Amino acid sequence: MIYLDNSATTKPYPEVIETAGTVAERYFANPSSAHQLGEEASALLKQARQQIAQILKVRADEVYFTASGTEANNWVLQGIVDALHSKNTDRKRVLLSAIEHPASLQQIELLQRKGYDVDLVPVDQWGRLDTDKLRDMLDEHVLLLSTMAVNNEVGTVQPLAAIAEIIADYPQLIWHVDGVQAVTTELELLRNKRIDLLTLSAHKFHGLRGVGVLVKKERVASYPLLYGGGQEAGQRSSTENLPAIVASAKALRLADDAQAEARRRLHDFRVQLVTALEEAGWQIFGGAYTSTHIVCAALPPIPGEVLLHAFERMGIFVSTTSACSSRSHNPHATLNAMRVSSNISNSAIRLSLSHTTTQADITAFIQALPKVTQMKGKG
């Protein structure tokens, strides 16, 4: 099996699974319990929070655990936007980049029903946020700007440093960055001090499903996401998923340790893939601005789903768009925002690599490529 769908989910590291199992067995007590077992579980939770904070270079009390990246993004655009608005009732503008994950874009209608003005910041032909347009769209009424660090469908790395510079004149603006796809090779981008809110998802970096992370800086007002027992500083009540949280901290540390080596190796793999695809007549998106671990390519007029299953029959697993949208047969949202015509975007597939991708995986894909490509000649 050749797995090239790591942007959908990654295979947990063996040591991450081992850690989760150990914690589940030895530290099964509720971290909120007052007895010794609860205290031990609470100490482990605190340690995991501190480890993640150290890696991201934020304070431990600015790290909140959720059940997923989607949940963290919903918290940002609901409880946090509402709290920001309550303190500045004359401000009701929310800006989202046009290529955000559905976890953000699908909340636009809800925001508008609440009375917020929501505008999409366009991207250029490579999928990068149009910083000139962003500059034009900013004013003193903007509550929150949400951008990605690395796009999930095309892999374009967003110009976070330039964005930080542009919004420097708007200190009231709260900046949220969806960093879910950035951990594999672009972790350093997430340490930008201007970022107020940051979303991560553990299963995207070889952790377990069921854990998201929201970094919320002290200055950011918020209403609780979930009400109940008061966990997560009263902001997200629910008994913490301690085994998966501790395993997530370990996975993030392993990703941080492997970052430099992963970037170098995956860059080499991406060059091999892009060269082979271009020589075979495929169209590549994102250009030089793309993260080393994602390749988005199309072979029109063959539908992406047909290409996906052609590779699957040879034991190679790729995806058409994001995993969240692939079964709904929705248009390729990012390519549409890049103004790629639908007859080309409908043919797009995504290859996504990770630290576990090997040269043998890349070689196998390249060897399978001619057989899939010849489908075009057969009409």
mmCIF file of C-alpha atoms in Angstrom, residues 40-344:
data_model
loop_
_atom_site.group_PDB
_atom_site.id
_atom_site.type_symbol
_atom_site.label_atom_id
_atom_site.label_comp_id
_atom_site.label_asym_id
_atom_site.label_seq_id
_atom_site.Cartn_x
_atom_site.Cartn_y
_atom_site.Cartn_z
ATOM 1 C CA GLU A 40 -1.823 12.466 38.934
ATOM 2 C CA ALA A 41 -3.993 12.676 35.816
ATOM 3 C CA SER A 42 -4.243 16.441 36.226
ATOM 4 C CA ALA A 43 -0.457 16.741 36.495
ATOM 5 C CA LEU A 44 -0.062 14.786 33.272
ATOM 6 C CA LEU A 45 -2.583 17.052 31.535
ATOM 7 C CA LYS A 46 -0.679 20.097 32.762
ATOM 8 C CA GLN A 47 2.581 18.641 31.495
ATOM 9 C CA ALA A 48 1.102 18.013 28.026
ATOM 10 C CA ARG A 49 -0.201 21.578 27.892
ATOM 11 C CA GLN A 50 3.225 22.939 28.874
ATOM 12 C CA GLN A 51 4.986 20.819 26.250
ATOM 13 C CA ILE A 52 2.723 22.068 23.470
ATOM 14 C CA ALA A 53 3.095 25.658 24.682
ATOM 15 C CA GLN A 54 6.891 25.383 24.662
ATOM 16 C CA ILE A 55 6.931 24.073 21.113
ATOM 17 C CA LEU A 56 4.579 26.812 19.879
ATOM 18 C CA LYS A 57 6.328 29.464 22.012
ATOM 19 C CA VAL A 58 3.183 30.577 23.809
ATOM 20 C CA ARG A 59 2.097 30.444 27.450
ATOM 21 C CA ALA A 60 0.660 27.221 28.822
ATOM 22 C CA ASP A 61 -2.516 28.998 29.941
ATOM 23 C CA GLU A 62 -3.054 30.054 26.325
ATOM 24 C CA VAL A 63 -3.365 26.433 25.148
ATOM 25 C CA TYR A 64 -6.879 24.919 25.104
ATOM 26 C CA PHE A 65 -7.795 21.390 24.097
ATOM 27 C CA THR A 66 -10.837 20.661 21.933
ATOM 28 C CA ALA A 67 -12.112 17.524 20.232
ATOM 29 C CA SER A 68 -10.949 18.556 16.747
ATOM 30 C CA GLY A 69 -9.642 21.329 14.552
ATOM 31 C CA THR A 70 -13.172 21.854 13.281
ATOM 32 C CA GLU A 71 -14.363 22.438 16.832
ATOM 33 C CA ALA A 72 -11.575 24.954 17.427
ATOM 34 C CA ASN A 73 -12.502 26.851 14.255
ATOM 35 C CA ASN A 74 -16.160 26.885 15.324
ATOM 36 C CA TRP A 75 -15.159 28.272 18.703
ATOM 37 C CA VAL A 76 -13.247 31.085 16.986
ATOM 38 C CA LEU A 77 -16.094 32.136 14.714
ATOM 39 C CA GLN A 78 -18.825 31.769 17.318
ATOM 40 C CA GLY A 79 -17.920 32.236 20.994
ATOM 41 C CA ILE A 80 -14.879 34.362 20.318
ATOM 42 C CA VAL A 81 -16.340 36.588 17.595
ATOM 43 C CA ASP A 82 -19.427 37.172 19.742
ATOM 44 C CA ALA A 83 -17.302 38.093 22.750
ATOM 45 C CA LEU A 84 -15.162 40.461 20.677
ATOM 46 C CA HIS A 85 -18.288 42.116 19.298
ATOM 47 C CA SER A 86 -19.810 42.514 22.766
ATOM 48 C CA LYS A 87 -16.819 44.623 23.774
ATOM 49 C CA ASN A 88 -16.796 46.638 20.531
ATOM 50 C CA THR A 89 -20.377 46.807 19.311
ATOM 51 C CA ASP A 90 -19.515 49.222 16.502
ATOM 52 C CA ARG A 91 -17.264 46.592 14.957
ATOM 53 C CA LYS A 92 -18.978 43.785 13.103
ATOM 54 C CA ARG A 93 -16.735 42.909 10.159
ATOM 55 C CA VAL A 94 -15.169 39.458 9.796
ATOM 56 C CA LEU A 95 -12.637 38.741 7.049
ATOM 57 C CA LEU A 96 -11.879 35.192 5.904
ATOM 58 C CA SER A 97 -9.466 34.183 3.208
ATOM 59 C CA ALA A 98 -11.314 32.716 0.222
ATOM 60 C CA ILE A 99 -9.552 29.363 0.604
ATOM 61 C CA GLU A 100 -10.363 28.574 4.231
ATOM 62 C CA HIS A 101 -11.333 25.052 5.283
ATOM 63 C CA PRO A 102 -15.068 24.249 5.287
ATOM 64 C CA ALA A 103 -14.840 24.321 9.091
ATOM 65 C CA SER A 104 -14.629 28.089 8.697
ATOM 66 C CA LEU A 105 -16.387 28.818 5.402
ATOM 67 C CA GLN A 106 -19.483 26.846 6.355
ATOM 68 C CA GLN A 107 -20.045 29.261 9.245
ATOM 69 C CA ILE A 108 -20.442 32.323 7.040
ATOM 70 C CA GLU A 109 -24.216 32.035 6.826
ATOM 71 C CA LEU A 110 -24.445 31.713 10.614
ATOM 72 C CA LEU A 111 -22.277 34.801 11.084
ATOM 73 C CA GLN A 112 -24.414 36.762 8.634
ATOM 74 C CA ARG A 113 -27.615 35.706 10.414
ATOM 75 C CA LYS A 114 -26.119 37.152 13.590
ATOM 76 C CA GLY A 115 -25.598 40.460 11.804
ATOM 77 C CA TYR A 116 -21.888 40.301 11.025
ATOM 78 C CA ASP A 117 -20.524 41.569 7.733
ATOM 79 C CA VAL A 118 -18.404 38.772 6.280
ATOM 80 C CA ASP A 119 -16.045 39.347 3.373
ATOM 81 C CA LEU A 120 -13.702 36.918 1.615
ATOM 82 C CA VAL A 121 -10.150 38.047 0.952
ATOM 83 C CA PRO A 122 -9.234 36.783 -2.544
ATOM 84 C CA VAL A 123 -6.153 34.782 -3.466
ATOM 85 C CA ASP A 124 -3.896 35.036 -6.495
ATOM 86 C CA GLN A 125 -3.316 32.464 -9.250
ATOM 87 C CA TRP A 126 -1.029 30.457 -6.962
ATOM 88 C CA GLY A 127 -3.483 30.369 -4.091
ATOM 89 C CA ARG A 128 -1.683 32.963 -1.965
ATOM 90 C CA LEU A 129 -3.701 35.548 -0.096
ATOM 91 C CA ASP A 130 -3.811 38.780 -2.120
ATOM 92 C CA THR A 131 -2.101 41.096 0.353
ATOM 93 C CA ASP A 132 -2.917 44.231 -1.673
ATOM 94 C CA LYS A 133 -6.612 43.378 -1.522
ATOM 95 C CA LEU A 134 -6.302 42.624 2.186
ATOM 96 C CA ARG A 135 -4.755 46.038 2.762
ATOM 97 C CA ASP A 136 -7.671 47.664 0.912
ATOM 98 C CA MET A 137 -10.266 45.717 2.886
ATOM 99 C CA LEU A 138 -8.966 46.590 6.339
ATOM 100 C CA ASP A 139 -10.596 49.272 8.452
ATOM 101 C CA GLU A 140 -11.277 50.011 12.100
ATOM 102 C CA HIS A 141 -14.479 47.952 12.025
ATOM 103 C CA VAL A 142 -12.779 44.591 11.440
ATOM 104 C CA LEU A 143 -13.126 42.318 14.453
ATOM 105 C CA LEU A 144 -11.316 39.271 13.183
ATOM 106 C CA LEU A 145 -9.252 38.055 10.240
ATOM 107 C CA SER A 146 -8.944 34.313 9.598
ATOM 108 C CA THR A 147 -6.288 32.883 7.298
ATOM 109 C CA MET A 148 -4.590 29.549 6.775
ATOM 110 C CA ALA A 149 -0.894 28.824 7.180
ATOM 111 C CA VAL A 150 -0.846 26.101 4.511
ATOM 112 C CA ASN A 151 -3.816 25.466 2.248
ATOM 113 C CA ASN A 152 -5.239 21.965 2.613
ATOM 114 C CA GLU A 153 -6.105 21.366 -1.056
ATOM 115 C CA VAL A 154 -3.296 22.927 -3.088
ATOM 116 C CA GLY A 155 -0.692 23.297 -0.345
ATOM 117 C CA THR A 156 0.056 26.958 -0.911
ATOM 118 C CA VAL A 157 2.046 28.485 1.951
ATOM 119 C CA GLN A 158 0.418 31.724 2.990
ATOM 120 C CA PRO A 159 2.486 34.906 3.495
ATOM 121 C CA LEU A 160 1.979 35.113 7.248
ATOM 122 C CA ALA A 161 4.904 37.491 7.837
ATOM 123 C CA ALA A 162 3.525 39.922 5.241
ATOM 124 C CA ILE A 163 0.031 39.643 6.718
ATOM 125 C CA ALA A 164 1.388 40.403 10.185
ATOM 126 C CA GLU A 165 3.083 43.506 8.819
ATOM 127 C CA ILE A 166 -0.076 44.693 7.042
ATOM 128 C CA ILE A 167 -2.304 44.343 10.089
ATOM 129 C CA ALA A 168 0.202 46.043 12.406
ATOM 130 C CA ASP A 169 -1.748 49.289 12.024
ATOM 131 C CA TYR A 170 -4.906 47.584 13.333
ATOM 132 C CA PRO A 171 -4.109 46.457 16.865
ATOM 133 C CA GLN A 172 -7.800 45.888 17.578
ATOM 134 C CA LEU A 173 -7.927 43.199 14.904
ATOM 135 C CA ILE A 174 -7.751 39.624 16.174
ATOM 136 C CA TRP A 175 -5.889 37.303 13.794
ATOM 137 C CA HIS A 176 -6.779 33.627 13.618
ATOM 138 C CA VAL A 177 -4.530 31.204 11.731
ATOM 139 C CA ASP A 178 -5.686 27.708 10.807
ATOM 140 C CA GLY A 179 -2.391 25.884 11.123
ATOM 141 C CA VAL A 180 -3.740 22.366 10.718
ATOM 142 C CA GLN A 181 -1.726 21.592 7.564
ATOM 143 C CA ALA A 182 1.419 23.442 8.611
ATOM 144 C CA VAL A 183 2.895 21.135 11.224
ATOM 145 C CA THR A 184 4.495 18.678 8.781
ATOM 146 C CA THR A 185 7.010 21.120 7.300
ATOM 147 C CA GLU A 186 6.026 24.709 8.169
ATOM 148 C CA LEU A 187 5.815 24.630 11.950
ATOM 149 C CA GLU A 188 8.032 27.697 12.309
ATOM 150 C CA LEU A 189 5.382 29.837 10.603
ATOM 151 C CA LEU A 190 3.032 29.205 13.508
ATOM 152 C CA ARG A 191 5.387 30.877 15.979
ATOM 153 C CA ASN A 192 4.657 34.347 14.575
ATOM 154 C CA LYS A 193 4.015 36.473 17.670
ATOM 155 C CA ARG A 194 1.250 38.509 16.000
ATOM 156 C CA ILE A 195 -1.002 35.445 15.722
ATOM 157 C CA ASP A 196 -3.772 35.742 18.330
ATOM 158 C CA LEU A 197 -5.557 32.452 17.680
ATOM 159 C CA LEU A 198 -4.138 29.222 16.265
ATOM 160 C CA THR A 199 -5.871 25.971 15.363
ATOM 161 C CA LEU A 200 -4.160 22.563 15.218
ATOM 162 C CA SER A 201 -5.480 19.024 14.820
ATOM 163 C CA ALA A 202 -3.481 16.107 16.253
ATOM 164 C CA HIS A 203 -4.352 13.501 13.647
ATOM 165 C CA LYS A 204 -2.730 15.677 10.970
ATOM 166 C CA PHE A 205 0.705 15.210 12.573
ATOM 167 C CA HIS A 206 0.697 11.513 13.484
ATOM 168 C CA GLY A 207 -1.286 11.974 16.682
ATOM 169 C CA LEU A 208 -4.687 10.474 17.404
ATOM 170 C CA ARG A 209 -8.090 11.664 16.286
ATOM 171 C CA GLY A 210 -10.223 13.388 18.870
ATOM 172 C CA VAL A 211 -7.856 16.185 19.864
ATOM 173 C CA GLY A 212 -7.715 19.704 18.533
ATOM 174 C CA VAL A 213 -5.713 22.581 19.948
ATOM 175 C CA LEU A 214 -6.758 26.197 20.098
ATOM 176 C CA VAL A 215 -4.093 28.674 21.137
ATOM 177 C CA LYS A 216 -5.903 31.750 22.425
ATOM 178 C CA LYS A 217 -3.742 34.638 23.497
ATOM 179 C CA GLU A 218 -4.575 36.357 26.765
ATOM 180 C CA ARG A 219 -5.892 39.509 25.095
ATOM 181 C CA VAL A 220 -8.579 37.631 23.159
ATOM 182 C CA ALA A 221 -12.034 37.795 24.711
ATOM 183 C CA SER A 222 -14.142 34.656 24.542
ATOM 184 C CA TYR A 223 -17.430 33.157 25.585
ATOM 185 C CA PRO A 224 -17.235 29.497 26.612
ATOM 186 C CA LEU A 225 -17.615 26.994 23.823
ATOM 187 C CA LEU A 226 -19.190 24.341 26.060
ATOM 188 C CA TYR A 227 -20.811 24.867 29.465
ATOM 189 C CA GLY A 228 -20.569 22.333 32.269
ATOM 190 C CA GLY A 229 -17.903 21.283 34.732
ATOM 191 C CA GLY A 230 -15.544 24.153 34.002
ATOM 192 C CA GLN A 231 -12.685 22.282 32.339
ATOM 193 C CA GLU A 232 -10.226 24.196 30.141
ATOM 194 C CA ALA A 233 -10.392 27.283 32.374
ATOM 195 C CA GLY A 234 -14.170 27.272 32.112
ATOM 196 C CA GLN A 235 -14.027 27.792 28.359
ATOM 197 C CA ARG A 236 -14.651 24.273 27.109
ATOM 198 C CA SER A 237 -16.334 22.067 29.669
ATOM 199 C CA SER A 238 -15.974 18.327 29.088
ATOM 200 C CA THR A 239 -13.795 15.662 30.630
ATOM 201 C CA GLU A 240 -10.451 15.845 28.867
ATOM 202 C CA ASN A 241 -9.381 13.020 26.540
ATOM 203 C CA LEU A 242 -6.180 12.580 28.513
ATOM 204 C CA PRO A 243 -4.600 9.631 26.622
ATOM 205 C CA ALA A 244 -5.052 11.329 23.256
ATOM 206 C CA ILE A 245 -3.972 14.731 24.606
ATOM 207 C CA VAL A 246 -0.735 13.370 26.077
ATOM 208 C CA ALA A 247 -0.133 11.444 22.859
ATOM 209 C CA SER A 248 -0.733 14.672 20.893
ATOM 210 C CA ALA A 249 1.947 16.483 22.863
ATOM 211 C CA LYS A 250 4.338 13.665 22.050
ATOM 212 C CA ALA A 251 3.366 13.716 18.360
ATOM 213 C CA LEU A 252 3.943 17.462 18.150
ATOM 214 C CA ARG A 253 7.347 17.105 19.789
ATOM 215 C CA LEU A 254 8.309 14.360 17.337
ATOM 216 C CA ALA A 255 7.121 16.526 14.440
ATOM 217 C CA ASP A 256 9.170 19.438 15.739
ATOM 218 C CA ASP A 257 12.253 17.262 16.137
ATOM 219 C CA ALA A 258 11.851 15.875 12.597
ATOM 220 C CA GLN A 259 10.984 19.198 10.953
ATOM 221 C CA ALA A 260 14.300 20.050 9.277
ATOM 222 C CA GLU A 261 14.895 16.538 8.023
ATOM 223 C CA ALA A 262 11.272 16.231 6.825
ATOM 224 C CA ARG A 263 11.468 19.480 4.872
ATOM 225 C CA ARG A 264 14.657 18.428 3.109
ATOM 226 C CA ARG A 265 13.468 14.936 2.263
ATOM 227 C CA LEU A 266 9.928 15.903 1.243
ATOM 228 C CA HIS A 267 11.282 18.725 -0.927
ATOM 229 C CA ASP A 268 13.280 16.133 -2.845
ATOM 230 C CA PHE A 269 10.214 13.881 -3.123
ATOM 231 C CA ARG A 270 8.061 16.767 -4.349
ATOM 232 C CA VAL A 271 10.578 17.639 -7.055
ATOM 233 C CA GLN A 272 10.492 14.037 -8.263
ATOM 234 C CA LEU A 273 6.690 13.966 -8.303
ATOM 235 C CA VAL A 274 6.252 17.317 -10.040
ATOM 236 C CA THR A 275 8.878 16.464 -12.658
ATOM 237 C CA ALA A 276 7.217 13.137 -13.447
ATOM 238 C CA LEU A 277 3.714 14.639 -13.553
ATOM 239 C CA GLU A 278 4.757 17.529 -15.806
ATOM 240 C CA GLU A 279 6.621 15.217 -18.168
ATOM 241 C CA ALA A 280 3.455 13.134 -18.388
ATOM 242 C CA GLY A 281 1.402 16.204 -19.307
ATOM 243 C CA TRP A 282 -0.313 16.883 -15.979
ATOM 244 C CA GLN A 283 -1.035 20.429 -14.828
ATOM 245 C CA ILE A 284 0.461 21.390 -11.450
ATOM 246 C CA PHE A 285 -0.995 24.072 -9.174
ATOM 247 C CA GLY A 286 0.582 26.361 -6.609
ATOM 248 C CA GLY A 287 4.013 26.701 -8.204
ATOM 249 C CA ALA A 288 6.957 27.667 -6.059
ATOM 250 C CA TYR A 289 4.714 28.793 -3.199
ATOM 251 C CA THR A 290 3.590 25.300 -2.306
ATOM 252 C CA SER A 291 4.554 23.417 0.815
ATOM 253 C CA THR A 292 6.866 20.495 0.157
ATOM 254 C CA HIS A 293 4.369 17.915 1.374
ATOM 255 C CA ILE A 294 1.403 18.634 -0.934
ATOM 256 C CA VAL A 295 1.095 18.306 -4.719
ATOM 257 C CA CYS A 296 -2.145 19.208 -6.496
ATOM 258 C CA ALA A 297 -2.288 18.115 -10.132
ATOM 259 C CA ALA A 298 -4.892 17.613 -12.869
ATOM 260 C CA LEU A 299 -5.185 15.588 -16.046
ATOM 261 C CA PRO A 300 -8.220 17.077 -17.807
ATOM 262 C CA PRO A 301 -10.683 15.992 -18.972
ATOM 263 C CA ILE A 302 -10.498 12.854 -16.793
ATOM 264 C CA PRO A 303 -12.480 13.408 -13.563
ATOM 265 C CA GLY A 304 -10.420 13.415 -10.391
ATOM 266 C CA GLU A 305 -12.524 10.627 -8.925
ATOM 267 C CA VAL A 306 -11.690 8.400 -11.908
ATOM 268 C CA LEU A 307 -7.993 9.141 -11.466
ATOM 269 C CA LEU A 308 -8.233 8.417 -7.738
ATOM 270 C CA HIS A 309 -9.718 4.981 -8.338
ATOM 271 C CA ALA A 310 -7.248 4.218 -11.128
ATOM 272 C CA PHE A 311 -4.390 4.752 -8.671
ATOM 273 C CA GLU A 312 -6.294 2.852 -5.999
ATOM 274 C CA ARG A 313 -6.471 -0.238 -8.208
ATOM 275 C CA MET A 314 -2.655 -0.222 -8.141
ATOM 276 C CA GLY A 315 -2.570 0.126 -4.353
ATOM 277 C CA ILE A 316 -1.875 3.868 -4.309
ATOM 278 C CA PHE A 317 -4.126 6.064 -2.201
ATOM 279 C CA VAL A 318 -4.551 9.739 -3.136
ATOM 280 C CA SER A 319 -7.492 12.151 -2.773
ATOM 281 C CA THR A 320 -9.493 14.452 -5.021
ATOM 282 C CA THR A 321 -9.930 17.445 -2.695
ATOM 283 C CA SER A 322 -9.968 17.723 1.068
ATOM 284 C CA ALA A 323 -11.213 14.589 2.787
ATOM 285 C CA CYS A 324 -14.095 16.600 4.237
ATOM 286 C CA SER A 325 -15.397 17.461 0.747
ATOM 287 C CA SER A 326 -14.388 14.507 -1.410
ATOM 288 C CA ARG A 327 -17.512 12.408 -0.801
ATOM 289 C CA SER A 328 -19.865 15.356 -1.302
ATOM 290 C CA HIS A 329 -18.571 15.877 -4.868
ATOM 291 C CA ASN A 330 -18.366 19.606 -4.281
ATOM 292 C CA PRO A 331 -16.323 21.775 -6.651
ATOM 293 C CA HIS A 332 -12.637 22.146 -5.823
ATOM 294 C CA ALA A 333 -13.008 25.231 -3.605
ATOM 295 C CA THR A 334 -9.390 26.390 -3.596
ATOM 296 C CA LEU A 335 -8.879 25.987 -7.343
ATOM 297 C CA ASN A 336 -12.134 27.833 -7.925
ATOM 298 C CA ALA A 337 -10.859 30.685 -5.743
ATOM 299 C CA MET A 338 -7.678 30.638 -7.860
ATOM 300 C CA ARG A 339 -9.980 31.089 -10.877
ATOM 301 C CA VAL A 340 -9.063 27.730 -12.403
ATOM 302 C CA SER A 341 -11.808 26.690 -14.811
ATOM 303 C CA SER A 342 -14.090 23.900 -13.636
ATOM 304 C CA ASN A 343 -13.216 21.600 -16.560
ATOM 305 C CA ILE A 344 -9.646 21.569 -15.199
#
